[in-house]
Coordinates of C-alpha atoms and ligand atoms in Angstrom, one line a residue:
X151 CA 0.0 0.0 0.0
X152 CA 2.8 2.4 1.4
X153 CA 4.7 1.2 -1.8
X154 CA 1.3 2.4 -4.2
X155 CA 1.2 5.6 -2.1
X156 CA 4.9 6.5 -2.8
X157 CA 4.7 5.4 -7.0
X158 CA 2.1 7.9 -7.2
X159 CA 3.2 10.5 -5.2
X160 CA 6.5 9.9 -7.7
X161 CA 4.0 10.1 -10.9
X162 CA 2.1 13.3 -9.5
X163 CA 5.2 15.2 -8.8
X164 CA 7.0 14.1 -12.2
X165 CA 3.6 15.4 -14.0
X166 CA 4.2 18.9 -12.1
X167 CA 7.0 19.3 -12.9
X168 CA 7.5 18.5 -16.2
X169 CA 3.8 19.4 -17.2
X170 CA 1.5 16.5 -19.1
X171 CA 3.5 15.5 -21.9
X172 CA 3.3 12.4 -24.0
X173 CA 7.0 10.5 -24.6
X174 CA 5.2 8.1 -27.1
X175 CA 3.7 11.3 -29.9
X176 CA 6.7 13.0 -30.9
X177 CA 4.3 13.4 -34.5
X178 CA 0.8 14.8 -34.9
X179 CA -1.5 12.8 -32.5
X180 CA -4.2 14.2 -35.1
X181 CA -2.6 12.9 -37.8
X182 CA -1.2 9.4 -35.5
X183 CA -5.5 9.3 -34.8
X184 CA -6.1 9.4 -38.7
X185 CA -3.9 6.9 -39.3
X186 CA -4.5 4.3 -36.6
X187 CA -8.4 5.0 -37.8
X188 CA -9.8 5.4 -33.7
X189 CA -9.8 8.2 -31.3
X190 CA -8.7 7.3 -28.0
X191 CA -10.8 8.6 -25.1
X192 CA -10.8 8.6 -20.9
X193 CA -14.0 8.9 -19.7
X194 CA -15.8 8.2 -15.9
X195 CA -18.1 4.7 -16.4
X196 CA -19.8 5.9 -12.9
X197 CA -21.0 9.3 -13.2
X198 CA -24.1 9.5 -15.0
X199 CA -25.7 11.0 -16.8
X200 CA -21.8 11.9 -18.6
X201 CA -20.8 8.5 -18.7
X202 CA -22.3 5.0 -17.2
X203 CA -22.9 1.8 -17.8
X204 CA -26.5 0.2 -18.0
X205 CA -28.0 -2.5 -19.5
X206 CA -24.1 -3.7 -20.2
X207 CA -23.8 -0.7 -22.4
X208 CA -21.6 2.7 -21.8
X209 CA -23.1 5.7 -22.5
X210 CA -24.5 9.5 -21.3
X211 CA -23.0 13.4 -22.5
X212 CA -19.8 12.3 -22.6
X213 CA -19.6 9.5 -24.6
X214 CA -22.4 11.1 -27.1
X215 CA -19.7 14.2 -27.2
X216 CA -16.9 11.6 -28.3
X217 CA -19.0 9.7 -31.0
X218 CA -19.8 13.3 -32.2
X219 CA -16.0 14.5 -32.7
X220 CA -15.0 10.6 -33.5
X221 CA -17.6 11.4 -36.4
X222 CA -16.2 14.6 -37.3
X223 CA -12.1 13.9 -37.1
X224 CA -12.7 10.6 -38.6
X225 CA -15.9 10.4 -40.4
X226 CA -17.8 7.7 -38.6
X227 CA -19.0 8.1 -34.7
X228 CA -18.5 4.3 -34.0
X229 CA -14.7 5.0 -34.6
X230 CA -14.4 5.5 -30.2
X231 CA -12.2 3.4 -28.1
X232 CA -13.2 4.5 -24.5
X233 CA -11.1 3.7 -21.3
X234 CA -12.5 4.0 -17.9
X235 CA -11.1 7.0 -15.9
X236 CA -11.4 8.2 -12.1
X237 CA -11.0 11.9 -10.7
X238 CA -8.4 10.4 -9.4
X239 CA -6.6 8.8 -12.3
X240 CA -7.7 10.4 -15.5
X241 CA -5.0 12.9 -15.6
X242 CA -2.0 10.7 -15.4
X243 CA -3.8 8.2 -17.7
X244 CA -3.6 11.1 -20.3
X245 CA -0.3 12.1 -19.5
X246 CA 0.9 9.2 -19.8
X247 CA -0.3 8.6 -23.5
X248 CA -3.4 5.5 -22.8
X249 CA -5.6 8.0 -23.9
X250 CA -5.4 10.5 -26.8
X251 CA -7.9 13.3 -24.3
X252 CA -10.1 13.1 -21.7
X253 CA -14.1 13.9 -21.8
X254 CA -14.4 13.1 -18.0
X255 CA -17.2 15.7 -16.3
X256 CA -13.6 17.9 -15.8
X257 CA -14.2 21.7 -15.0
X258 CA -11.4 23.9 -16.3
X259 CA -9.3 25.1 -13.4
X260 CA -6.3 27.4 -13.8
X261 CA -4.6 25.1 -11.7
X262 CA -5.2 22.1 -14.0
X263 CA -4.2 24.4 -16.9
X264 CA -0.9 23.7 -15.3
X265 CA -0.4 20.5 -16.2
X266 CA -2.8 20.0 -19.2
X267 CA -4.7 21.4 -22.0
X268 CA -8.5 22.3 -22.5
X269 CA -10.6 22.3 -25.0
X270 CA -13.8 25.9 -24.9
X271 CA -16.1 24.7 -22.6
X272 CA -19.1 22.5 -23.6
X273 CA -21.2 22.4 -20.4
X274 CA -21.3 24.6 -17.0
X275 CA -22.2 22.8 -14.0
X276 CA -22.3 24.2 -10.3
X277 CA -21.1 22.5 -7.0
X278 CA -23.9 21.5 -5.1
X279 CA -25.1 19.2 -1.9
X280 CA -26.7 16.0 -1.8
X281 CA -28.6 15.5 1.1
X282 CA -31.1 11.9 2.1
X283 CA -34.8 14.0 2.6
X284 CA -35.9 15.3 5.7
X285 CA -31.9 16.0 7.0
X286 CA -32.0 19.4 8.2
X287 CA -29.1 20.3 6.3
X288 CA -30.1 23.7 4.4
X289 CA -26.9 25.8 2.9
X290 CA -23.2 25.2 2.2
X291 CA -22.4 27.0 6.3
X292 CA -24.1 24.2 7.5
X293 CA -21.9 21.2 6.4
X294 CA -19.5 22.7 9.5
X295 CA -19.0 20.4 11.6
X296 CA -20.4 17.1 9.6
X297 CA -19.3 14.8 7.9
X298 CA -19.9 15.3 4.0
X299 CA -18.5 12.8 1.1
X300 CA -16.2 13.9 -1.4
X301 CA -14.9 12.7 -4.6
X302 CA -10.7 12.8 -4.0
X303 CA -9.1 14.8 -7.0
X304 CA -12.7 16.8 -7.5
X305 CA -13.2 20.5 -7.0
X306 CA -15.6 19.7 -5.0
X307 CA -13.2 18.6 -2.5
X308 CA -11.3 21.9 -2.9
X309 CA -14.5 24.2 -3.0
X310 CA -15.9 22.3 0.4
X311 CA -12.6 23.3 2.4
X312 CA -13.1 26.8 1.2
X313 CA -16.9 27.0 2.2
X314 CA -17.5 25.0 5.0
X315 CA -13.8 24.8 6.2
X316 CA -15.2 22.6 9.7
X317 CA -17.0 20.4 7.8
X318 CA -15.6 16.8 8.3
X319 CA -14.4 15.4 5.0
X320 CA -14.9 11.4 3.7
X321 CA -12.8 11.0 0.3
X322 CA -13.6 7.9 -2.0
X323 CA -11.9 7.0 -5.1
X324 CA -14.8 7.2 -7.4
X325 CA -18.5 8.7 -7.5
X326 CA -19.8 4.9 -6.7
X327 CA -18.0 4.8 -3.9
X328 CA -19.5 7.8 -2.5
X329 CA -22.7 7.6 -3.6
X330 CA -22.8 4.2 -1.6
X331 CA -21.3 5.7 1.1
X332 CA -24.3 7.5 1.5
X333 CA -26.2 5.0 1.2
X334 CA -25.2 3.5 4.0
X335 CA -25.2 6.2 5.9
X336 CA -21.9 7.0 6.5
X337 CA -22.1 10.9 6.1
X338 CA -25.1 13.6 6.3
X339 CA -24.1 14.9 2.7
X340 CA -22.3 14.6 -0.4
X341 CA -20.6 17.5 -2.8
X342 CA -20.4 17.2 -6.1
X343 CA -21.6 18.8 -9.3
X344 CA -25.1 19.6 -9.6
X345 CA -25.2 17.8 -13.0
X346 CA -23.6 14.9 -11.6
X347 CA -25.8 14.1 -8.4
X348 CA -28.7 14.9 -10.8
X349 CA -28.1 11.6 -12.1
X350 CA -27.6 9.9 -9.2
X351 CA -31.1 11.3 -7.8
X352 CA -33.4 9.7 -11.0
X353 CA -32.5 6.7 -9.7
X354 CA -32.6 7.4 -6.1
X355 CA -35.1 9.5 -4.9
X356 CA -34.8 9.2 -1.2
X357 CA -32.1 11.7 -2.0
X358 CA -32.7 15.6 -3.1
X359 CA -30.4 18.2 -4.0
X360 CA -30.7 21.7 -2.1
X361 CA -31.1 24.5 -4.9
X362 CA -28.4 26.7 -3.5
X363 CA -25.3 26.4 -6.1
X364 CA -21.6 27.7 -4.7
X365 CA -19.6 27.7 -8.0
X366 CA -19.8 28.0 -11.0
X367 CA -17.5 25.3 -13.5
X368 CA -17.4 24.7 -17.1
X369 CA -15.9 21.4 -18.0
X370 CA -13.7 21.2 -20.9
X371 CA -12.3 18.2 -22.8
X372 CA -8.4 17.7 -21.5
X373 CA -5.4 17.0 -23.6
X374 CA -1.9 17.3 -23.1
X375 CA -0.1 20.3 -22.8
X376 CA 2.4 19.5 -25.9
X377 CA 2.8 20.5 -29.2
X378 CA 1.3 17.2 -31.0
X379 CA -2.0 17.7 -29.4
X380 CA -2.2 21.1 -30.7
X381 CA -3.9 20.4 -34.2
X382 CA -6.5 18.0 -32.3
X383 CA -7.0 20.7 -29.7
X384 CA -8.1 22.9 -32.6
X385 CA -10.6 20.2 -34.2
X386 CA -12.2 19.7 -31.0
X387 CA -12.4 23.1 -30.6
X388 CA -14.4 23.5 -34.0
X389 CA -16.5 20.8 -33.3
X390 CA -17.7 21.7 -29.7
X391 CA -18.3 25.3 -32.0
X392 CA -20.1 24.2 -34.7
X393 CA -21.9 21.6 -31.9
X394 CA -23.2 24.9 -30.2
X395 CA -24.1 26.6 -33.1
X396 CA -26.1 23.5 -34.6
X397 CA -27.9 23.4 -31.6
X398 CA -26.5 20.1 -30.7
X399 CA -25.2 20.7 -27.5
X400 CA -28.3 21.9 -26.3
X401 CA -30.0 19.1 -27.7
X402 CA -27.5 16.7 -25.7
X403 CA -28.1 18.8 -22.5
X404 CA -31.9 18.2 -23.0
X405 CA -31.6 14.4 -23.9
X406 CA -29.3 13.4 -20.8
X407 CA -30.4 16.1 -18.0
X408 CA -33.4 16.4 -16.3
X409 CA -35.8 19.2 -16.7
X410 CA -34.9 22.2 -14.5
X411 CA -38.3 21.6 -12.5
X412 CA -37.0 17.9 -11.4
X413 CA -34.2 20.3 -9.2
X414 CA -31.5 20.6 -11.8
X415 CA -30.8 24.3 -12.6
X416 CA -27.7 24.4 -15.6
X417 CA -27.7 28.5 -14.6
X418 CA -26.1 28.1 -11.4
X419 CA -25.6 31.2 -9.3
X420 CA -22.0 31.6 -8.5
X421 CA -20.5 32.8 -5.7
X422 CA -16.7 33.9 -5.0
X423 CA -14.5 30.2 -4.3
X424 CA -11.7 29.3 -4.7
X425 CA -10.4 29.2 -8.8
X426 CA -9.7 25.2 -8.8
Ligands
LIG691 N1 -16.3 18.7 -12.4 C1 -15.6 18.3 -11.2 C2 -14.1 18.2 -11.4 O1 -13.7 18.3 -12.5 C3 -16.2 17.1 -10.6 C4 -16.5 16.0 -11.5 C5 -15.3 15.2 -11.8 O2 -14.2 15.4 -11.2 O3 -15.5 14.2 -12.5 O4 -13.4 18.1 -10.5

């Protein structure tokens, strides 16, 4: 375990320093893409609606997202080869070349444009609080002093230090985790993004989500920060675009998300946090 702890304490502060660089691509990762004939992509198999498995199939935003660049980089949607990625993971799966980017529920944060590269945004979500109904739990303030789930490696874990510094924090590894965790009782609340426990509540509705949003994130798709992703970062770019503009990204939004009356509001208010 110690040993585990150590290797990617190693990894995390070679990807620092160094920034999130691929030694495999030293061509064109568009042009590598073309040729191999399959865009490579990291996204979370747990967090629906963005990307989950049911019925023994993957699928949600996220994955609809890649398809729709897959179609438009190589001509034909079904040209995807997903690989499952954490919070806590994703970034050093990208950095170290498994993936080709990451379209992972991952808001842009000027301390993750550090390390790696985004694409515009494609969706704003806003940190919010999962509470189990009738728990007296009203606002961020009063998470002080209880114990609230967080996703390690989320800003949610950042942003809840910053608003409800007392609050007594629970990190799991992956959304499933967590979510469980509350199932079985083992915190009051849960932070996340809005959009996020949205999915969780359709199929759980002894859970509800207070209206109060405390931030305000768009999530971007991730690639690394070197000079052969540069061309694909400007594909994706004109794809989320022309996405926008077609009305497609609203037509995702409206296909995956519930309606704003079933507690999801996509026009969070924002309040001063910290940036990442
Ligand atoms: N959007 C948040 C983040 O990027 C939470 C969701 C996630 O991590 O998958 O940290």
């Amino acid at each position: 375990m110690l040993k585990k702890i150590i290797l990617s304490l190693i990894i995390i502060s070679s990807i620092l320093l160094t920034g999130c660089t691929s030694k495999k691509e030293k061509t064109d990762l568009l042009s590598v893409i073309k040729k191999r004939g399959e865009l490579i992509v990291g996204v979370s198999y747990d967090s629906k609606p963005f990307g989950f498995v049911e019925n023994g199939k993957l699928q949600g935003y996220d994955v609809d997202m890649a398809h729709l660049i897959a179609k438009r980089i190589l001509g034909n949607e079904k040209l995807v080869k997903f690989v499952e990625v954490t919070p806590s993971d994703r970034i050093s799966k990208l950095c170290s070349g498994e993936v080709d980017m990451l379209a992972a529920t991952m808001t842009i944060t000027p301390q993750r444009l550090e390390v790696v590269d985004f694409s515009i945004p494609y969706f704003y979500a806003g940190q919010a609080i999962m509470i189990r109904k009738g728990t007296s739990i009203k606002t961020v303030g009063d998470l002080n002093g209880r114990r609230v789930i967080i996703i390690l490696g989320t800003t949610g874990e950042k942003n809840l230090r910053y608003f409800a510094p007392e609050a007594i924090l629970q990190g799991y590894k992956s959304y499933q985790a967590g979510f469980n965790g509350m199932l079985n009782r083992k915190a009051e609340a849960l932070t996340t993004d809005d959009a996020i426990i949205a999915g969780f509540i359709m199929d759980h509705p002894e859970f509800m989500m207070l209206p109060q949003r405390y931030t305000q994130e768009g999530y971007g798709i991730a690639f690394r920060k070197d000079a052969e992703s540069k061309t694909l970062k400007y594909e994706v770019n004109s794809a989320i675009a022309e996405l926008r503009k077609k009305g497609y990204l609203n037509h995702l939004k409206a296909t995956w998300l519930p309606a704003p009356s079933d507690n999801f509001k996509n026009k969070p208010t924002p309040q001063q946090g910290p940036s990442d």
